[in-house]
Tab-separated table of C-alpha atoms in Angstrom:
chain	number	residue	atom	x	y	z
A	1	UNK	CA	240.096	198.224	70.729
A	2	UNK	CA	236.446	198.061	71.336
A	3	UNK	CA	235.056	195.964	74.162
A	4	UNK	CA	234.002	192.646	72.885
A	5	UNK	CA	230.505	191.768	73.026
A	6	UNK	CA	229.927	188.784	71.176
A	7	UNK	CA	233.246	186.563	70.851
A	8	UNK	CA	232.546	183.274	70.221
A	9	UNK	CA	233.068	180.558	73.070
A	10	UNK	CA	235.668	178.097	73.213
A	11	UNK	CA	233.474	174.935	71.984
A	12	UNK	CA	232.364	177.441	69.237
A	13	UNK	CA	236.015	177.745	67.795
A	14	UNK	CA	236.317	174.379	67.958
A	15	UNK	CA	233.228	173.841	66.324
A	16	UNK	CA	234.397	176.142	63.954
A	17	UNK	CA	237.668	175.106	62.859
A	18	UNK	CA	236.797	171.262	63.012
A	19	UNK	CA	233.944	171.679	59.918
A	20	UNK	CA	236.980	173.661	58.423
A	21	UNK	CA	239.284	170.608	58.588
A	22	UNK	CA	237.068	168.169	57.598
A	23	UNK	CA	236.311	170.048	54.565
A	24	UNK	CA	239.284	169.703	53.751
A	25	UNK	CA	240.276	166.522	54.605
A	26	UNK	CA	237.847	164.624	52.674
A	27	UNK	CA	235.285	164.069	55.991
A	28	UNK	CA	237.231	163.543	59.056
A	29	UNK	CA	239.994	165.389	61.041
A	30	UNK	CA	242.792	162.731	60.631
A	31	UNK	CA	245.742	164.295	58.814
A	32	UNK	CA	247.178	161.295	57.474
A	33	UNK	CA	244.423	161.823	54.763
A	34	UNK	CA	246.715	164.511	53.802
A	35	UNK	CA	247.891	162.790	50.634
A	36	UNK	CA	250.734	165.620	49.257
A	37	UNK	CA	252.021	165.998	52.953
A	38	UNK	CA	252.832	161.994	53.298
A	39	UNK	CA	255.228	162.720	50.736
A	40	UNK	CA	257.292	164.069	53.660
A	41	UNK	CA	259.077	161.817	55.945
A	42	UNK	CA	256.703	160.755	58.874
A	43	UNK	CA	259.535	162.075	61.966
A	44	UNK	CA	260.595	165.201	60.074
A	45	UNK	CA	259.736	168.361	62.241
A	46	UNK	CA	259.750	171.957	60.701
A	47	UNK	CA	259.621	175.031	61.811
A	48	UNK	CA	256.646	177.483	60.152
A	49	UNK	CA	256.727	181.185	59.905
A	50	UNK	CA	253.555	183.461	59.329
A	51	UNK	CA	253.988	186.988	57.790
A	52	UNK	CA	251.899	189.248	56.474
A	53	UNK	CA	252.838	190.780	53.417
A	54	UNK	CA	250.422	194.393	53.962
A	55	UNK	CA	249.651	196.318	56.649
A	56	UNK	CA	246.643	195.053	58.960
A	57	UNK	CA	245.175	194.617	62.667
A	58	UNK	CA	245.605	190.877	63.618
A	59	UNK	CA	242.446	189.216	64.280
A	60	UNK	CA	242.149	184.742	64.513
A	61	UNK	CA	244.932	183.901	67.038
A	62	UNK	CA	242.287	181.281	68.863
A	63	UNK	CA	241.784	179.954	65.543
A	64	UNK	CA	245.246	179.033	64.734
A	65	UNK	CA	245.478	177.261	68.308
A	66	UNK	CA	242.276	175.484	67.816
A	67	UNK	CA	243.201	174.157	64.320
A	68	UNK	CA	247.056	173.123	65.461
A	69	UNK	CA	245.572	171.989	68.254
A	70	UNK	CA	243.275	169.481	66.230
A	71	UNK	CA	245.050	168.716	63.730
A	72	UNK	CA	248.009	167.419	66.535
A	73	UNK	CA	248.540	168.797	69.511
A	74	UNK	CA	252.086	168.780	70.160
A	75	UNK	CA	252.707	172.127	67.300
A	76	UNK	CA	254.352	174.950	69.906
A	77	UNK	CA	252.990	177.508	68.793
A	78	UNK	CA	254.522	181.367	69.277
A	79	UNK	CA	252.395	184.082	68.843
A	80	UNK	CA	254.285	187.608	68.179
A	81	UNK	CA	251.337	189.439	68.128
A	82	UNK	CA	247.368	189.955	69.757
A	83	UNK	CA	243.995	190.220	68.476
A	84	UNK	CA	243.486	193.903	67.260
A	85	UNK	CA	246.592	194.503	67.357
A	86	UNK	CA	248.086	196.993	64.307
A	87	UNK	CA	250.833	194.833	62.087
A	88	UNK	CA	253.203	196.680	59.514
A	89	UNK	CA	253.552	194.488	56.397
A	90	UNK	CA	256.687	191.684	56.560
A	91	UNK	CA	255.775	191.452	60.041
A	92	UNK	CA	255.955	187.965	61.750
A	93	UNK	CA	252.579	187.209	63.204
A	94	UNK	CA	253.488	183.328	64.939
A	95	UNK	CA	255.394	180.710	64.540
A	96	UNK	CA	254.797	176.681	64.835
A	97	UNK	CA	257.066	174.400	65.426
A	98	UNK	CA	256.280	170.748	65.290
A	99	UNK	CA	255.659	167.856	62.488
A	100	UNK	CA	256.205	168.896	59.409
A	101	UNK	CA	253.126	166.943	58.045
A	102	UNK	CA	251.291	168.266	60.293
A	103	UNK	CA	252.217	171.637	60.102
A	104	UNK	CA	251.546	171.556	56.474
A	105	UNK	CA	248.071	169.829	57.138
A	106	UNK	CA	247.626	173.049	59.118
A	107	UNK	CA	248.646	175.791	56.918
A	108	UNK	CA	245.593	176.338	54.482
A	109	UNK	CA	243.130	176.731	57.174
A	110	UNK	CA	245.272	178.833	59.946
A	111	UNK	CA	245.823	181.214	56.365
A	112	UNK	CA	241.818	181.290	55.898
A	113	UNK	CA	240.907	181.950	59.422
A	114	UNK	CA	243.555	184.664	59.748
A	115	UNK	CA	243.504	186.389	56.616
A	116	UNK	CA	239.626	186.721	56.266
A	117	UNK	CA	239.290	187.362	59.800
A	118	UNK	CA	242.354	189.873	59.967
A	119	UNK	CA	240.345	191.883	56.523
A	120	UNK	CA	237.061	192.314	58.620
A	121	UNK	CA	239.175	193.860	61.203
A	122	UNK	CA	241.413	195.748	59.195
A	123	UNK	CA	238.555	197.130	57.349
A	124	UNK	CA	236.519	198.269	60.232
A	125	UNK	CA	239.872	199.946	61.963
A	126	UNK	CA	240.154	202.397	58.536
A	127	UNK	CA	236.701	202.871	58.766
A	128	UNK	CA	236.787	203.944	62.592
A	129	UNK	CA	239.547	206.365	61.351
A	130	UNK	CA	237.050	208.804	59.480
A	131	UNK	CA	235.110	208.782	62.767
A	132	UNK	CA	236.942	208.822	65.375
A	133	UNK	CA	236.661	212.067	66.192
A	134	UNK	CA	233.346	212.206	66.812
A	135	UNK	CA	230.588	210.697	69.355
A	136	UNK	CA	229.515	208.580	66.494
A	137	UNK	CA	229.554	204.940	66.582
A	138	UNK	CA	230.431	202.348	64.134
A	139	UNK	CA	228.224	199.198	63.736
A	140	UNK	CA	228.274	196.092	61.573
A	141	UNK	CA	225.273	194.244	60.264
A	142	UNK	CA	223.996	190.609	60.199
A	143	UNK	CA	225.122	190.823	56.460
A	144	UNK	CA	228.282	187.961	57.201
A	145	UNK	CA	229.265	184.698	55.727
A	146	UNK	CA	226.815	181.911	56.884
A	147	UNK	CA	228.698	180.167	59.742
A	148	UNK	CA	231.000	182.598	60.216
A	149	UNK	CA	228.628	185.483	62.383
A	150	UNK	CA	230.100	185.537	65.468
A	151	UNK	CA	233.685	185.425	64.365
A	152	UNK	CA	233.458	188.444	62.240
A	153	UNK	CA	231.655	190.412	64.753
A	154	UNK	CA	234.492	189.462	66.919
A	155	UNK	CA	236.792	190.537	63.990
A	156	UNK	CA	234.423	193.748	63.897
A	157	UNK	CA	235.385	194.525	68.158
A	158	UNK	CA	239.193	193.907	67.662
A	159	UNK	CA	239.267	196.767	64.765
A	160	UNK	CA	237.159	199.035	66.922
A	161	UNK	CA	233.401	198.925	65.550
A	162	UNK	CA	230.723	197.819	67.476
A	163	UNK	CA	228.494	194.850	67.003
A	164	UNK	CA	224.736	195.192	66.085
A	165	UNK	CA	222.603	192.586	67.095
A	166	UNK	CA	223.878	189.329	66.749
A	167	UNK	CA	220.366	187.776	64.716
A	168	UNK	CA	216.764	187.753	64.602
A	169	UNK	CA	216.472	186.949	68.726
A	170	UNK	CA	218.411	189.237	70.258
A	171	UNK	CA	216.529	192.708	69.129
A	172	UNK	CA	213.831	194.143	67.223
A	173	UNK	CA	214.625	195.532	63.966
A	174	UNK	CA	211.505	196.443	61.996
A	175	UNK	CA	212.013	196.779	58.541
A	176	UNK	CA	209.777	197.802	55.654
A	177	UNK	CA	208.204	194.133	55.085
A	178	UNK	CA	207.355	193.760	58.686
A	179	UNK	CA	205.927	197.116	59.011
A	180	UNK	CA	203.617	196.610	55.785
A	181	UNK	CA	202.649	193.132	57.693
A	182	UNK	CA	201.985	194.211	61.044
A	183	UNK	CA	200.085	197.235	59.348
A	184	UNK	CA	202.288	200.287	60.086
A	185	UNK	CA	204.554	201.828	62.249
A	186	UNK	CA	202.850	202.286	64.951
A	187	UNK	CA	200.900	198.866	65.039
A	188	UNK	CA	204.316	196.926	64.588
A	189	UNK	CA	206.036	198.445	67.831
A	190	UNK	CA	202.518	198.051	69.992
A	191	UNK	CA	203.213	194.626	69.364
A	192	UNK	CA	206.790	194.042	69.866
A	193	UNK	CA	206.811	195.834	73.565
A	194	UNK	CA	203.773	193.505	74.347
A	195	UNK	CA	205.808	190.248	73.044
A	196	UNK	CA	209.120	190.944	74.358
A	197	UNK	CA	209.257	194.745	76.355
A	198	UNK	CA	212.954	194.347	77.618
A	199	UNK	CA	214.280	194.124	73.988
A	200	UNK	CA	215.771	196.768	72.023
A	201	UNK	CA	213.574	197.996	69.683
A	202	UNK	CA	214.501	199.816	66.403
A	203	UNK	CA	212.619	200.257	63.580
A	204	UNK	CA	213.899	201.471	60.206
A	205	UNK	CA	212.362	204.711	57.805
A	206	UNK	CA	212.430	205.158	54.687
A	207	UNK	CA	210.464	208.847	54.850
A	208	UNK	CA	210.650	211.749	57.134
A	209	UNK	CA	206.810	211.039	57.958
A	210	UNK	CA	207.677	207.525	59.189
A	211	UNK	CA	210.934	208.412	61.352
A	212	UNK	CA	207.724	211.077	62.653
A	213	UNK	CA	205.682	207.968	63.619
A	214	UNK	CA	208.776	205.280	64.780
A	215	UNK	CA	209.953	208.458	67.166
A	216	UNK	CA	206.298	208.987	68.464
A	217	UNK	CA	205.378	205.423	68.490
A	218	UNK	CA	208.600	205.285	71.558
A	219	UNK	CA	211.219	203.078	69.318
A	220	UNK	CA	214.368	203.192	71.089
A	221	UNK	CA	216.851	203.800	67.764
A	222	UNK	CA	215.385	204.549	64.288
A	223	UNK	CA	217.378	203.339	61.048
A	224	UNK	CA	217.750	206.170	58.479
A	225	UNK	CA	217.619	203.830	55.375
A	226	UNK	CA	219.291	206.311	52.876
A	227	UNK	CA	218.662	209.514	54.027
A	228	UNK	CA	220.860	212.113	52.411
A	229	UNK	CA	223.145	214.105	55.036
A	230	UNK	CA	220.776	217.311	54.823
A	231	UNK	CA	218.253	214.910	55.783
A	232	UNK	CA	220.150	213.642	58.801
A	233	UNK	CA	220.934	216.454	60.037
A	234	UNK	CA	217.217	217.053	59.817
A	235	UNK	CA	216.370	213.920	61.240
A	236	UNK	CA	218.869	214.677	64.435
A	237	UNK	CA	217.363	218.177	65.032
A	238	UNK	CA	213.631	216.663	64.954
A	239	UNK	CA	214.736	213.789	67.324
A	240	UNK	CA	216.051	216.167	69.707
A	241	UNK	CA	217.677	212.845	72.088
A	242	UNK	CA	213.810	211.192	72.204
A	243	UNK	CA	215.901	208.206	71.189
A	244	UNK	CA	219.129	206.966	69.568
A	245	UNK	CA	219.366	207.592	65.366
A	246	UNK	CA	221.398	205.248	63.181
A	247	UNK	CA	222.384	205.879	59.258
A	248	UNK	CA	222.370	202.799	57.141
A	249	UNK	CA	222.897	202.411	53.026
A	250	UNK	CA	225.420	203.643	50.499
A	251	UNK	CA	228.197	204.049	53.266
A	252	UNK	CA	231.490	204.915	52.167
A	253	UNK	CA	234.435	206.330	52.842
A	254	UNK	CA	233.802	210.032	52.200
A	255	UNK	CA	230.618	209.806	53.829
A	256	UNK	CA	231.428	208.644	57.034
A	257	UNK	CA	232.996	212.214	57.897
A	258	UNK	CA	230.372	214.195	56.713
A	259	UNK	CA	227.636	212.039	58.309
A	260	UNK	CA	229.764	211.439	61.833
A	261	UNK	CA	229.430	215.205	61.992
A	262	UNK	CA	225.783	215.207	61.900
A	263	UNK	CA	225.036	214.269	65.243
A	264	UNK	CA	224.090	210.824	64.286
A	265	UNK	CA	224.904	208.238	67.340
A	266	UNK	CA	225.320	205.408	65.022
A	267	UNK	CA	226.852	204.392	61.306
A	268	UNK	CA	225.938	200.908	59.932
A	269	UNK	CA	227.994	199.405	57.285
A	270	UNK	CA	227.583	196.152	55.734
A	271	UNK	CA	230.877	196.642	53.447
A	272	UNK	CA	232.933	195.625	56.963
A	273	UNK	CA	231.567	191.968	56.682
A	274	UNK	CA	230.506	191.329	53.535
A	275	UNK	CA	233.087	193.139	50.629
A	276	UNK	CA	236.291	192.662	52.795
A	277	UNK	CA	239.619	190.933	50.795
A	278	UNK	CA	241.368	188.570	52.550
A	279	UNK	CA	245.436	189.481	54.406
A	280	UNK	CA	248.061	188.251	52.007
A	281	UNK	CA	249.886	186.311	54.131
A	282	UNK	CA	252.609	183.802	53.577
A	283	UNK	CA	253.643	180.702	55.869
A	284	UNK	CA	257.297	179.710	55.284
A	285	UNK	CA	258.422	176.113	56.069
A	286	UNK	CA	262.138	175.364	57.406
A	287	UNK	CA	262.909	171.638	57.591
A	288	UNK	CA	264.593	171.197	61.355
A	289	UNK	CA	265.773	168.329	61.540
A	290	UNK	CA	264.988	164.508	59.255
């Protein structure tokens, strides 16, 4: 698993999984205002089971503690597996034990968290696979569910990609609108080392005559925005190590072999993020006692 770089913090997740809980519970984390689960006997206790039905790397676990935790804090919860962790299908990924209102109250969003966080994973991990034989690198994008950034990029680490920059603060990335507003190439990465000189700074081509220009100009990784592979390989023999080279647009499966062995240092993709489908995963209830 990749070293994590930008998992959320613990006020985050709790941040996180509260908005969750009052979206579903009509405003405000109380899960009395669970109207199907008062059905159920107020003392009955349950015990809940959490398989997933296809193959996958785990990815959520702090989610499912923060959201048991909210929702009432006396679920025991078992986990049977870790974050990026590799899962066969029927596997059992926890267990709760605890009201069986409240476990109920529970279910929907532990499934959400896991499922869509497990995907991102999952989806990254089988993308690392075409690649990891190679020096190349696998990177997400800022292309993610709004409110949901850091957690995927933390979904990203535990399936063995690497995260990007995180938004708009953290790094320079130059694209073609900036560029045509600053007034080129050149003009655009003057400017950012004179506003903030201890930030990455990448700017992304379009045209073998501006990856000339970014790599003369002293950018420290150019974006090859659709570059064919006979380009890259073009692109990596001009660059000659004057700075790092990343391939972004139309990524897919059988080009992440063919591109890897380029020489590129980096692969963007935002299908790890953005076109993932969710774990199907199944939470069985077993009443324990009335």
């Amino acid at each position: 698993m990749a070293a994590i770089q930008h998992k959320p913090t613990h006020s985050d997740i709790q941040k996180h999984v509260r908005d969750a809980l009052r979206e579903d519970l009509g405003g405000r984390v109380n899960n009395h205002d669970d109207i199907t689960a008062s059905l159920i006997p107020a003392q009955q206790t349950a015990k809940a089971t959490i398989i997933t039905r296809e193959d996958m790397v785990m990815c959520g676990l702090d989610w499912v503690y923060a959201t048991c935790q909210q929702v009432d804090s006396t679920i025991k919860i078992t986990a049977h597996v870790k974050d990026g962790q590799r899962v066969s299908a029927n596997a059992v990924l926890f267990t709760l034990i605890g009201n069986a209102r409240a476990l109920l109250t529970a279910e929907r969003t532990v499934l959400n968290f896991v499922q869509f966080l497990s995907a991102t994973a999952t989806t990254t991990y089988n993308y690392v696979q075409y690649i990891k034989h190679s020096q190349t690198r696998l990177l997400d994008t800022r292309k993610t569910i709004p409110g949901f950034r850091l957690a995927q990029k933390y979904a990203v680490a535990c399936g063995g990609g690497i995260n990007h920059r995180v938004g708009v603060y953290d790094a320079f990335l130059i694209k073609e609108n900036h560029i045509a507003a600053c007034g080129g190439i050149t003009a655009a990465v003057n400017q950012a080392k004179i506003l903030a000189p201890n930030k990455p700074l990448e700017v992304e081509v379009e045209t073998f005559t501006e990856l000339e220009e970014a790599t003369l100009a002293g950018a420290d990784i150019i974006m090859l925005d659709n570059f064919s592979t006979e380009q890259v390989k073009s692109a990596v023999a001009f660059v000659n190590g004057r700075c790092k080279l990343e391939v972004s647009g139309n990524i897919t499966h059988h080009r992440l072999t063919e591109l890897c062995n380029t020489g590129v240092d980096y692969i963007s993709s935002g299908a790890l993020t953005k076109t993932v489908q969710a774990i199907d995963l199944s939470m069985r209830l077993n009443i324990t006692k009335s």
